XYZ file of C-alpha atoms in Angstrom:
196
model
C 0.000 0.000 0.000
C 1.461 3.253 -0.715
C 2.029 5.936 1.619
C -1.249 8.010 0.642
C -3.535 5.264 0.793
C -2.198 4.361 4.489
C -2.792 7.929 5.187
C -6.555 8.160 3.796
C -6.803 4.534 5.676
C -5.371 5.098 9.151
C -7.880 8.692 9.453
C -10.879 6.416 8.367
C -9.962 4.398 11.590
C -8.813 7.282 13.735
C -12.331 9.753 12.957
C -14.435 7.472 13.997
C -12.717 6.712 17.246
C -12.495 9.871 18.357
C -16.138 10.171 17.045
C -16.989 7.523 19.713
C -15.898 9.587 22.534
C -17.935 12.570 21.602
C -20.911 10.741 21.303
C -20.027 8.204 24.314
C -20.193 11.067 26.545
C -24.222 11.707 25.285
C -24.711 7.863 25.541
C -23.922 8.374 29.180
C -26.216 11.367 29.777
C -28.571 9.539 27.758
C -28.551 6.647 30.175
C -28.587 8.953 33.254
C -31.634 10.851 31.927
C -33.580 7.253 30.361
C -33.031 4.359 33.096
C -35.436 2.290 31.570
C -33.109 2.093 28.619
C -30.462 0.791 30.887
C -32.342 -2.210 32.343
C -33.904 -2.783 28.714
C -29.722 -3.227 27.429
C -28.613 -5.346 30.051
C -31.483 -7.745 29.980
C -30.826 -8.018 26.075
C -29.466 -11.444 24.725
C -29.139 -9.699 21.189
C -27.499 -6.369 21.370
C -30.201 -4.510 19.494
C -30.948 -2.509 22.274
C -27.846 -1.137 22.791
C -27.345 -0.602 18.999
C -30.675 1.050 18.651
C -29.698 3.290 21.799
C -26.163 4.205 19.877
C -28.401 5.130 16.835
C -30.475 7.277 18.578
C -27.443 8.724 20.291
C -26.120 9.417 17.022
C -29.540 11.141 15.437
C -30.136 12.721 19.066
C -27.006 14.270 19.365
C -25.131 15.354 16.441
C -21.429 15.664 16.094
C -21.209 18.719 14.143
C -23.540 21.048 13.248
C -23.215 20.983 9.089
C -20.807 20.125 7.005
C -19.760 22.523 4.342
C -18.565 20.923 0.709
C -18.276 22.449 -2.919
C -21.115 21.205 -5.512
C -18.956 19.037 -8.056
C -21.012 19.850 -11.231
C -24.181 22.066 -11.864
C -27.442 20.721 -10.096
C -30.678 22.119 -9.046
C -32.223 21.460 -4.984
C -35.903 21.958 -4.527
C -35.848 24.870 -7.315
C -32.730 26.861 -5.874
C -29.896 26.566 -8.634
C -26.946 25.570 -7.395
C -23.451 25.905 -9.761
C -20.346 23.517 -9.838
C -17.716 24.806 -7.428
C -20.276 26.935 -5.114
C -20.048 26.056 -1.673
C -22.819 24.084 0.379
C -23.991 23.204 3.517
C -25.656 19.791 4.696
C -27.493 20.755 8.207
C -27.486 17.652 10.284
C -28.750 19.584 13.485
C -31.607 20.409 11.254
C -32.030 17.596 9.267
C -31.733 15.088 12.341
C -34.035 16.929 14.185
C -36.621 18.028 11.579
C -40.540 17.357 12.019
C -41.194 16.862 8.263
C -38.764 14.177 8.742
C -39.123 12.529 12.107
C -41.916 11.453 14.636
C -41.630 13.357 18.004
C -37.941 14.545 16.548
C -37.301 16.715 20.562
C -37.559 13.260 22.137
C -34.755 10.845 22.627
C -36.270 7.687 21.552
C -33.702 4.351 20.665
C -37.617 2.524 19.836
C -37.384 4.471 16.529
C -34.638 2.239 15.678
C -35.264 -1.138 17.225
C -36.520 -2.415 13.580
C -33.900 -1.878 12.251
C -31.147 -4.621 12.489
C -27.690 -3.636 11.078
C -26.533 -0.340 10.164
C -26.491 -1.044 6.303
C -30.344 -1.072 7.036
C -30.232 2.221 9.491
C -28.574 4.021 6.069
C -31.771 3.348 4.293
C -33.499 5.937 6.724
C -33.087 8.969 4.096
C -32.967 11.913 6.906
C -30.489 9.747 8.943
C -27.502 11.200 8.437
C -25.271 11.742 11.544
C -21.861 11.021 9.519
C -22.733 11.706 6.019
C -25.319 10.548 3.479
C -25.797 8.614 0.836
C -23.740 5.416 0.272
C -20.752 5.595 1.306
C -19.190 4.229 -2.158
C -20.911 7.190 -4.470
C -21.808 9.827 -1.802
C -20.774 10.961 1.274
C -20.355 8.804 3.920
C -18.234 8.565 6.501
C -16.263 5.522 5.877
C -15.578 4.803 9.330
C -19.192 5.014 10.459
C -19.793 1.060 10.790
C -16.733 1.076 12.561
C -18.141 3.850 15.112
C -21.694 2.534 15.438
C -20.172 -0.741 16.671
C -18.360 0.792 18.788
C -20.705 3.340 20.240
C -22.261 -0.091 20.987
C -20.045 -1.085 23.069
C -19.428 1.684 24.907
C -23.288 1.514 25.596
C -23.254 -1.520 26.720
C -20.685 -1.359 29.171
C -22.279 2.326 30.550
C -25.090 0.556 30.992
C -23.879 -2.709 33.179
C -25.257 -2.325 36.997
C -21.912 -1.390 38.731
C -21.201 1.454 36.533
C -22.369 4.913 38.054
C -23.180 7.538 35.944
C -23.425 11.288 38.044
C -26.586 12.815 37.738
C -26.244 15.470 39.540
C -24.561 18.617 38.445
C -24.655 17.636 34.888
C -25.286 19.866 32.302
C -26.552 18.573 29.464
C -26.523 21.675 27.578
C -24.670 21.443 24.920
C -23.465 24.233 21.487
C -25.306 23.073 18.470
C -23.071 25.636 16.705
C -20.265 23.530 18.385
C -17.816 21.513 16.307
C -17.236 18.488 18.134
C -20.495 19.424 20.133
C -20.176 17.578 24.243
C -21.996 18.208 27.075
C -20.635 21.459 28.860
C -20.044 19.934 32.271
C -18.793 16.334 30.897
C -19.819 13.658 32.485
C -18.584 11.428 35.550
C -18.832 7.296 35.497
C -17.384 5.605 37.884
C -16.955 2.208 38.224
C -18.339 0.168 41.554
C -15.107 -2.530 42.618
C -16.196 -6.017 42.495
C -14.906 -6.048 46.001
């Protein structure tokens, strides 16, 4: 492999990981603020739960606000002209949390996504786009995602075992949605009860 491609190949691994911890940190205010959620992945032989919970993590809480690109050749968006080379933005905080587009959009709900079974079949959700759209061959997609969403699984599932303690109190949840790398403004303490 040549030294490029390495490049290009160890930031598709490295993106996503840091991606995890950004949105790790929500998964553990989500759990604080949804306890039912935490009983509901423990008690899981399958793991949907806790990748459903990741999902809606992921639409809940977006990474970035937009991401800006240049259009590659002339095209047209609902009537507005838009010419090859002029800049755009895709809105995730918007389009992740849009009405037209989602039931009850304000509400952090992983049930929206307990149909769904593997994240190739999340990506068919048109609006659900909290590392890119499209496919990830031909559009774009955040190479890396599949590698996140497994891991934001993970980390789920281990926030959400019985001896782990999430603080509750003096969180704040607030968080920038003008914020690259958006996180909770107080972060977030877990600590771990000893087996002892």
């Amino acid at each position: 492999v040549d030294a490029r491609t390495a490049g290009i190949e160890l930031q598709n691994l490295t993106r996503p990981t840091v991606a995890v911890g950004f949105f790790a940190s929500f998964a553990a205010v989500a759990l604080a603020e949804n306890p039912q959620w935490r009983t509901r992945i423990n008690e899981s032989e399958t793991g949907r739960e806790a990748f459903a919970f990741a999902q809606e993590v992921r639409r809940f809480y977006p990474f970035v606000p937009m991401f800006p690109a240049k259009a590659t050749k002339d095209t047209e968006f609902e009537g507005c002209p838009i010419h090859q080379g002029q800049r755009v933005i895709l809105d995730f905080v918007g389009t992740l949390h849009s009405a037209e587009e989602w039931d009850n959009p304000a509400s952090f709900d992983p049930e929206r996504f307990m149909a769904y079974e593997t994240q190739s079949e999340a990506e068919t959700i048109k609006p659900f786009i909290p590392q890119g759209g499209a496919d990830v061959r031909t559009g774009h997609r955040c190479p890396g995602e599949k590698i996140a969403v497994t891991a934001l699984s993970a980390a789920v599932e281990a926030l959400a075992r019985p001896e782990v303690r999430i603080s509750a109190e003096a969180i704040d949840t607030n968080y920038s949605m003008t914020e690259i790398l958006a996180r909770p403004k107080s972060g977030v303490r877990v600590t771990v009860a000893s087996s002892s």
